[in-house]
Amino acid sequence: MVRLTFYGGVNEIGGNKILLEDDDRRLLLDFGFPYKRHKLFYEEYLKPRGGAGLLDPLAMGLLPPVEGIYRDDMEASDLWPRFREAPRYRKLDGVDGVLLSHAHLDHSGYISFLRDDIPVYSTGVTAFIAKAIQDSGKSDFDQQVCYFTPRERRCPAGLRQEAFVSSGAPKQRRFCIGDIDPGALGAGAVGFWERGFWDKGPQQKEPASQAVAGLDGCAFDLRCLPVDHSIPGACAWCVETGSGWVVYSGDLRLHGKRAGLTRKFMEEASGLHPRALILEGTNVRREANVSEQEVYHHGLEAIRRSDGLVIADFAARDVDRLLTFLQIARDTGRRLAILPRDAYLLRTMRLLEPETPDIAREDGLVIYQDTTASKSPSLWLRHICQDYDGKLVLARDVNAAQDEFILAFSFFDLNELPSIRPRPGSLYVYSSSEPHDEEQEIDFRRLHSWLEHFGFKSFGLPVESAGGWQVPEGEGGLHASGHACGPDLLEVAREIGPELLIPVHGEHPEYYLNSLGGGRTEVLLPIAGGTIEI
Ligand SMILES: [Zn+2]
């Protein structure tokens, strides 16, 4: 009997954590950061305490109470006795791996808490992006996906309360790559993976790195099938079980630049005649999609009319969107200025996908070096600035030639504006891949204040109206989603034709019941923390 237990991603967008059990073999399908539940309790200045180890995420219901799968360097000896009476408490003897669908944190973040002998299965690009994001960001203890700093319980000097404090060199997780032969990785790629670019200070010790492996060692027969999503490297997974093939879609779409990947996945998954398909449903209520081509046309129109500075706000990890704005920059005689962390990501991508633009040779791309207060900046940042020295632009360069740039900034980069001093009448183009939530609405208010202060016009940016925050009339067409719309998702389900369909990662799973119910596919709605036997 195969059992699927849904610890996250039920009636919510993201936070997927699904346990697949087939006798004594077990896998996790993603192990994501639960944004929605996290926001119920926490905000920027109120966070789970790293010093309390696993206690906070377990006590607040962010992590399932499953003994035997988490890092033992964060477990106090009195931790589990208090959860043994919890309704969904289980004790497992480890799991055979996590099948990671892509590098968005709502799918990957809580891998941070898993035992480090549990391998992570992913595409090569997902593994590399996970590392690049961590190298170049300030990853909290609950977002250390690719490597983590071990902890030790002791009393910090001069204090009385024991805590889990960082101790020793970072440990890298074992990643097993499903879409390429790890033996065929070039020296640059191997060097990137094994290099300690995660040093954040001179006293950091050398890390213990692990080479990437393939799928051979897995207890299950797996298929890793790339799909199109708003971050490169996304894939679906197929797992052969005693009850037949189980297919897990991850996040996908049929309207992006790489839609062919999703179509190929549908064809191959259909050929397996799966017992079950676990399918995302973020945008089931959307009737149609905006394509990347439309984003290009609308962005081009808006930017062509502008004769001052342009800021384009989009998720830079959405490399396809970055390329769309690079093309707009070329076609309007401007240069796209990206931040060093985005340059680092692009350079990382190029190690596995050589068709990614080479910053050094791409006339339309420059790197905006923002202000940092650190006396000894991180090694990755120093490398980017040294390696692309001729490509760096500073605030004064942008100030002196405002009509020559498109700055790839997000809301969180606006504090550079006092240095840049944009002239009134500059343009802010907002091009998101995802629907916004309440927290972003608070940010929208602040964003409008910034734009007003510096005399910007905006395009595509939601404004507050009686019906909530809405993109102004005539300024649509810039928001191509990473997720397929309802009719496309039904097409995915029908073409794959599973016996069972289990919706996840969406707030309206009943859509599938209403649309597919009564057909040859049975739709089963999971409940949070509940188990479906197949
Ligand atoms: Zn995603």
XYZ file of C-alpha atoms and ligand atoms in Angstrom:
535
model
C 0.000 0.000 0.000
C 1.339 3.434 -0.973
C 0.515 6.309 1.351
C 0.690 10.027 0.561
C 0.602 12.424 3.513
C 0.123 16.133 2.840
C 1.985 18.212 5.415
C 1.823 21.426 3.371
C 0.477 22.906 0.140
C -3.154 22.014 0.959
C -5.583 24.901 0.281
C -2.595 27.223 0.142
C -0.172 28.458 -2.482
C 3.218 26.970 -1.631
C 4.684 25.281 1.406
C 4.471 21.895 -0.348
C 5.611 19.009 1.878
C 4.323 15.614 0.808
C 5.495 12.320 2.286
C 5.328 9.314 -0.045
C 5.611 5.919 1.663
C 5.830 2.573 -0.085
C 6.407 -0.064 2.604
C 9.736 0.877 4.137
C 10.795 3.201 1.308
C 9.996 6.881 1.717
C 10.411 10.123 -0.188
C 9.472 13.720 0.444
C 8.047 15.663 -2.489
C 9.402 19.183 -1.834
C 9.870 20.558 1.665
C 8.884 24.189 1.323
C 8.797 27.274 3.470
C 5.133 27.801 4.518
C 4.770 31.550 3.775
C 1.082 31.720 4.598
C 1.294 30.115 8.026
C 4.591 31.833 8.787
C 2.945 35.227 8.207
C 0.182 34.359 10.652
C 2.719 34.600 13.472
C 5.857 36.275 12.223
C 7.124 39.370 10.451
C 10.446 41.059 9.804
C 11.224 41.833 13.441
C 9.461 38.841 14.978
C 11.020 35.638 13.729
C 11.415 32.025 14.866
C 14.455 31.860 17.170
C 17.438 30.121 15.611
C 18.800 29.696 19.132
C 15.798 27.545 20.066
C 16.609 25.002 17.333
C 13.615 23.065 16.025
C 11.312 24.135 18.840
C 9.719 27.220 17.266
C 8.821 25.797 13.836
C 7.455 22.615 15.478
C 5.527 24.401 18.224
C 3.966 26.868 15.762
C 2.912 24.137 13.334
C 5.295 25.251 10.584
C 7.021 21.872 10.556
C 5.192 18.525 10.891
C 5.926 16.636 14.141
C 7.801 13.777 12.490
C 10.631 12.471 14.631
C 13.607 10.996 12.826
C 13.804 13.258 9.774
C 15.293 16.450 11.230
C 18.838 17.571 11.985
C 19.983 16.291 15.359
C 22.204 19.349 15.958
C 19.000 21.373 16.489
C 17.125 18.873 18.659
C 17.164 19.385 22.427
C 16.897 16.172 24.471
C 13.495 17.244 25.815
C 12.141 18.219 22.368
C 10.307 15.097 21.243
C 8.643 14.095 24.531
C 6.526 17.243 24.297
C 5.335 16.438 20.767
C 4.665 12.707 21.237
C 1.048 13.414 22.151
C 0.554 15.805 19.178
C -2.246 14.666 16.826
C -0.029 13.922 13.839
C 3.129 12.827 15.657
C 5.075 10.115 13.848
C 8.431 8.524 14.253
C 10.242 7.526 11.078
C 13.564 5.944 10.475
C 14.675 8.735 8.078
C 13.616 9.161 4.450
C 15.366 8.109 1.240
C 15.440 11.595 -0.277
C 13.641 14.833 -1.098
C 12.475 15.301 -4.669
C 12.855 19.064 -5.116
C 10.799 20.512 -7.990
C 12.462 23.959 -8.217
C 14.410 26.562 -6.275
C 11.528 28.794 -5.080
C 11.679 28.850 -1.285
C 8.035 27.840 -0.867
C 9.193 24.473 -2.248
C 12.754 24.265 -0.963
C 13.194 26.432 2.161
C 12.582 23.946 4.958
C 15.075 21.461 3.544
C 17.236 23.483 5.980
C 15.827 21.434 8.859
C 16.204 17.960 7.354
C 18.924 15.526 8.389
C 21.999 16.117 6.301
C 22.241 12.457 5.258
C 18.962 12.839 3.321
C 19.920 13.508 -0.311
C 18.161 16.210 -2.343
C 17.131 15.207 -5.862
C 16.793 18.071 -8.358
C 17.811 19.294 -11.788
C 21.331 20.649 -12.140
C 20.052 24.207 -12.606
C 17.894 24.008 -9.461
C 20.870 22.825 -7.391
C 23.095 25.585 -8.757
C 20.447 28.315 -8.314
C 19.864 27.144 -4.734
C 23.557 27.613 -4.057
C 23.806 30.950 -5.876
C 20.815 32.331 -3.944
C 22.364 31.227 -0.671
C 25.880 32.442 -1.503
C 24.655 35.914 -2.437
C 21.845 36.377 0.100
C 21.597 36.489 3.827
C 19.889 33.164 4.347
C 18.306 32.762 7.755
C 18.610 29.479 9.627
C 15.279 28.399 8.129
C 16.322 28.983 4.516
C 19.691 27.216 4.304
C 18.859 24.838 1.495
C 22.166 24.008 -0.120
C 24.446 24.158 2.909
C 24.018 25.011 6.563
C 26.004 25.985 9.597
C 25.870 23.219 12.214
C 24.742 24.240 15.664
C 25.759 23.251 19.126
C 23.758 23.648 22.335
C 25.682 25.626 24.896
C 25.604 28.709 27.042
C 26.787 31.787 25.140
C 29.689 33.381 27.050
C 28.542 35.292 30.104
C 24.879 34.263 29.742
C 22.733 31.713 31.578
C 20.229 30.533 28.982
C 21.502 27.680 26.809
C 20.962 28.067 23.078
C 21.782 26.442 19.753
C 24.671 28.532 18.478
C 26.509 28.256 15.169
C 29.599 26.148 15.427
C 32.146 24.952 12.899
C 32.384 25.013 9.120
C 29.284 24.939 6.903
C 28.123 21.530 5.692
C 26.933 21.048 2.170
C 23.977 18.793 1.439
C 24.231 15.942 -1.023
C 22.457 16.876 -4.254
C 21.625 14.168 -6.799
C 21.028 15.525 -10.266
C 18.251 13.998 -12.364
C 18.538 15.690 -15.746
C 22.241 15.657 -16.580
C 25.137 13.286 -16.085
C 27.130 14.673 -13.136
C 30.269 13.151 -14.648
C 29.862 15.455 -17.659
C 29.958 18.700 -15.642
C 32.709 21.057 -16.783
C 35.526 22.211 -14.510
C 33.824 25.609 -14.050
C 30.635 23.972 -12.823
C 32.443 21.596 -10.463
C 34.514 24.501 -9.159
C 31.410 26.592 -8.493
C 29.744 23.756 -6.590
C 32.726 22.912 -4.444
C 34.079 26.418 -3.917
C 33.483 28.018 -0.545
C 31.821 31.157 -1.884
C 29.711 31.123 1.209
C 32.384 32.705 3.333
C 30.865 35.734 4.998
C 33.977 36.812 6.860
C 37.708 36.194 7.137
C 37.375 33.871 10.144
C 35.090 31.409 8.308
C 36.539 27.901 8.105
C 36.784 25.849 4.949
C 33.534 24.018 4.287
C 33.128 20.312 3.795
C 31.791 20.171 0.241
C 30.119 17.234 -1.456
C 30.289 16.436 -5.162
C 26.964 16.205 -6.996
C 25.765 12.664 -7.695
C 23.234 11.086 -10.089
C 19.997 9.155 -9.504
C 21.630 5.699 -9.284
C 21.638 5.383 -5.513
C 17.901 6.031 -5.066
C 15.663 3.321 -3.597
C 12.991 4.240 -6.203
C 12.915 4.285 -9.980
C 12.596 8.008 -10.780
C 12.016 10.198 -13.823
C 13.073 13.848 -13.639
C 11.134 15.748 -16.317
C 11.902 19.463 -16.829
C 8.902 21.840 -17.061
C 8.452 25.576 -17.666
C 7.971 27.886 -14.663
C 9.026 31.401 -13.595
C 12.458 30.193 -12.496
C 14.822 28.089 -14.635
C 15.476 24.459 -13.734
C 11.921 23.535 -12.654
C 10.926 19.899 -13.075
C 8.184 17.385 -12.394
C 8.990 14.029 -10.799
C 7.639 10.561 -11.575
C 8.109 7.837 -8.953
C 7.485 4.148 -9.574
C 5.721 2.635 -6.567
C 4.067 -0.654 -5.703
C 0.726 0.931 -6.720
C 1.971 2.280 -10.056
C 3.574 5.548 -11.106
C 3.011 8.652 -8.999
C 3.555 11.928 -10.873
C 4.237 15.186 -9.026
C 3.949 18.302 -11.189
C 5.749 20.911 -9.063
C 4.809 24.352 -10.494
C 4.310 24.686 -14.222
C 2.837 26.603 -17.139
C 2.080 26.153 -20.823
C 2.437 29.776 -21.936
C 6.099 30.613 -21.178
C 9.149 30.616 -23.440
C 9.949 27.027 -22.456
C 6.409 25.663 -22.847
C 7.830 22.853 -25.007
C 9.347 21.331 -21.857
C 5.950 21.143 -20.158
C 4.432 19.556 -23.292
C 7.188 16.937 -23.383
C 6.603 16.206 -19.695
C 2.870 15.694 -20.380
C 3.647 13.246 -23.151
C 6.167 11.237 -21.132
C 4.046 11.184 -17.978
C 1.048 10.036 -20.014
C 3.146 7.145 -21.374
C 3.661 5.898 -17.804
C -0.129 5.492 -17.329
C 0.169 6.887 -13.812
C -1.851 5.750 -10.855
C -1.843 9.274 -9.410
C -1.058 12.828 -10.490
C -0.390 15.433 -7.805
C -1.052 18.683 -9.690
C -0.605 22.345 -8.766
C -3.592 24.693 -9.018
C -2.357 28.240 -8.269
C -4.229 29.935 -11.113
C -7.230 27.658 -11.646
C -9.544 30.677 -11.556
C -7.688 32.429 -14.347
C -9.264 31.916 -17.770
C -6.287 32.976 -19.905
C -2.599 33.866 -19.657
C -0.409 36.811 -20.550
C 2.513 35.554 -22.625
C 6.148 36.656 -22.328
C 5.787 38.105 -25.851
C 2.996 40.400 -24.629
C 5.194 41.498 -21.722
C 7.825 42.427 -24.287
C 5.398 44.472 -26.408
C 3.770 46.317 -23.517
C 7.099 46.992 -21.819
C 8.604 48.220 -25.088
C 5.695 50.604 -25.701
C 5.916 52.128 -22.220
C 9.705 52.457 -22.179
C 9.990 53.768 -25.741
C 7.826 56.761 -24.759
C 10.080 57.605 -21.806
C 12.998 60.012 -22.129
C 14.328 59.720 -18.547
C 15.485 57.002 -16.199
C 13.519 53.735 -16.269
C 13.283 51.242 -13.418
C 11.939 47.787 -14.306
C 10.705 45.848 -11.287
C 10.520 42.090 -11.915
C 11.728 38.950 -10.172
C 15.334 38.713 -11.359
C 15.384 34.965 -10.683
C 12.856 34.794 -13.496
C 15.671 34.705 -16.017
C 13.259 34.624 -18.968
C 11.789 37.934 -17.754
C 15.268 39.365 -17.375
C 15.962 38.410 -20.989
C 12.703 40.072 -22.064
C 13.843 43.352 -20.482
C 17.331 42.913 -21.940
C 15.717 42.762 -25.383
C 13.640 45.871 -24.587
C 16.848 47.642 -23.505
C 18.550 46.732 -26.805
C 15.502 47.840 -28.805
C 15.296 51.226 -27.054
C 19.039 51.945 -27.200
C 19.453 51.522 -23.445
C 21.466 49.188 -21.235
C 19.928 46.937 -18.620
C 21.702 47.485 -15.280
C 21.375 44.465 -12.999
C 22.535 44.085 -9.404
C 25.640 42.040 -8.535
C 23.546 39.199 -7.069
C 21.644 38.927 -10.357
C 24.931 38.926 -12.259
C 26.103 36.106 -10.007
C 22.934 34.146 -10.765
C 23.299 34.697 -14.535
C 26.920 33.615 -14.452
C 25.944 30.516 -12.463
C 23.202 29.647 -14.983
C 25.694 29.898 -17.834
C 27.762 27.100 -16.304
C 24.925 24.694 -17.173
C 23.071 26.566 -19.926
C 25.696 28.101 -22.216
C 22.983 29.948 -24.175
C 22.535 32.280 -21.160
C 23.987 35.707 -22.101
C 27.631 36.254 -21.190
C 27.704 39.511 -19.222
C 31.246 40.239 -20.395
C 30.261 40.109 -24.062
C 26.721 41.426 -23.922
C 26.707 45.147 -24.769
C 23.194 45.620 -23.448
C 24.068 44.436 -19.915
C 25.899 46.266 -17.134
C 26.123 45.742 -13.373
C 24.945 48.447 -10.996
C 27.177 48.355 -7.949
C 25.055 49.333 -4.992
C 26.301 50.752 -1.712
C 27.603 48.293 0.835
C 28.761 49.170 4.334
C 30.887 46.081 4.846
C 34.630 46.577 5.263
C 35.284 43.132 3.793
C 32.505 42.252 1.338
C 31.702 38.605 0.633
C 33.982 36.736 -1.682
C 31.296 36.180 -4.356
C 30.710 39.951 -4.545
C 34.390 40.746 -4.824
C 34.695 38.185 -7.623
C 31.799 39.692 -9.557
C 33.249 43.184 -9.216
C 36.752 42.060 -10.233
C 35.709 39.781 -13.074
C 33.357 42.330 -14.642
C 35.294 45.451 -13.763
C 34.622 47.080 -17.139
C 30.903 46.416 -16.764
C 30.319 48.180 -13.462
C 28.265 51.351 -13.293
C 27.839 53.485 -10.186
C 25.067 55.811 -9.070
C 26.881 58.815 -10.551
C 27.122 57.113 -13.967
C 23.382 56.515 -13.964
C 22.750 60.059 -12.754
C 24.799 61.501 -15.605
C 23.039 59.535 -18.371
C 19.568 58.767 -17.081
C 18.001 58.085 -20.476
C 20.591 55.384 -21.239
C 19.625 52.859 -18.575
C 16.912 50.490 -17.451
C 17.617 49.659 -13.824
C 16.484 46.172 -12.817
C 15.466 47.130 -9.285
C 12.796 45.812 -6.985
C 11.055 47.629 -4.165
C 13.832 46.579 -1.788
C 16.478 48.367 -3.867
C 14.789 51.781 -3.840
C 17.058 53.007 -1.061
C 19.655 53.558 -3.819
C 17.589 56.438 -5.222
C 19.066 59.166 -2.983
C 22.450 58.352 -4.567
C 21.086 58.198 -8.119
C 18.925 61.366 -7.882
C 16.485 60.477 -10.692
C 15.018 63.450 -12.547
C 11.266 64.043 -12.159
C 9.308 62.235 -14.837
C 11.333 59.007 -14.585
C 9.375 55.796 -15.181
C 8.735 52.790 -12.914
C 7.578 49.683 -14.801
C 6.093 46.945 -12.648
C 6.117 43.448 -14.157
C 5.390 40.666 -11.718
C 5.159 36.937 -12.297
C 2.883 36.200 -9.356
C -0.312 37.515 -7.783
C 0.299 39.879 -4.879
C -0.687 39.247 -1.268
C -1.525 41.466 1.682
C 2.067 41.988 2.726
C 2.906 43.253 -0.738
C -0.048 45.622 -0.525
C 1.624 47.272 2.453
C 4.758 47.501 0.336
C 2.746 48.983 -2.559
C 1.772 51.867 -0.302
C 5.430 52.511 0.524
C 6.438 52.054 -3.078
C 3.951 54.753 -4.136
C 5.433 57.085 -1.501
C 8.919 56.556 -2.913
C 7.745 57.181 -6.454
C 5.876 60.316 -5.438
C 8.896 61.588 -3.527
C 11.148 61.261 -6.574
C 8.500 62.342 -9.102
C 8.228 59.009 -10.950
C 5.455 57.993 -13.311
C 4.479 54.346 -13.049
C 3.268 51.726 -15.512
C 1.615 48.442 -14.560
C 1.775 49.213 -10.843
C -1.378 48.392 -8.851
C -3.156 51.400 -7.315
C -5.615 51.323 -4.444
C -9.253 51.516 -5.455
C -12.625 50.594 -3.976
C -12.134 47.020 -5.253
C -8.666 46.602 -3.727
C -5.312 47.033 -5.428
C -5.747 47.007 -9.205
C -3.489 47.546 -12.195
C -4.777 50.725 -13.925
C -6.810 50.348 -17.114
C -4.635 50.187 -20.223
C -1.526 49.202 -18.240
C -2.086 45.430 -18.206
C -0.158 42.836 -20.155
C 3.018 43.031 -18.074
C 2.217 40.294 -15.620
C 2.956 36.904 -17.167
C 2.504 34.309 -14.461
C 4.713 31.347 -13.662
C 1.570 29.228 -13.339
C -0.797 27.825 -15.951
C -4.390 29.119 -16.076
C -7.397 26.853 -15.380
C -8.029 25.591 -18.925
C -4.308 24.820 -19.384
C -4.198 22.873 -16.119
C -7.176 20.811 -17.255
C -5.329 20.111 -20.491
C -2.319 18.893 -18.460
C -4.582 16.633 -16.366
C -6.492 15.237 -19.370
C -3.418 14.556 -21.450
C -1.622 12.743 -18.627
C -4.843 10.893 -17.811
C -4.067 9.533 -14.312
C -6.475 7.261 -12.444
C -6.343 9.675 -9.499
C -5.798 13.409 -9.430
C -4.783 15.093 -6.184
C -4.724 18.936 -6.301
C -2.147 20.869 -4.245
C -0.616 24.376 -4.188
C -3.860 26.292 -4.657
C -6.746 27.815 -2.761
C -9.501 26.356 -4.941
C -8.867 22.610 -5.328
C -12.613 22.024 -5.842
C -12.102 23.439 -9.353
C -10.712 20.069 -10.400
C -13.604 18.219 -8.801
C -16.111 20.395 -10.676
C -14.243 20.213 -13.983
C -13.051 16.602 -14.060
C -15.456 14.868 -11.675
C -17.422 12.028 -13.254
C -14.760 11.441 -15.909
C -12.239 8.612 -16.040
C -10.010 10.425 -13.552
C -11.099 10.374 -9.926
C -10.322 13.627 -8.068
C -9.355 13.323 -4.391
C -8.979 16.477 -2.304
C -6.263 16.126 0.347
C -6.714 17.513 3.825
C -3.912 19.263 5.691
C -1.833 16.641 7.496
C -4.084 13.865 6.170
C -3.095 10.675 4.349
C -4.419 9.307 1.065
C -3.826 5.618 0.395
C -3.478 4.657 -3.229
Zn 7.256 28.258 -7.845
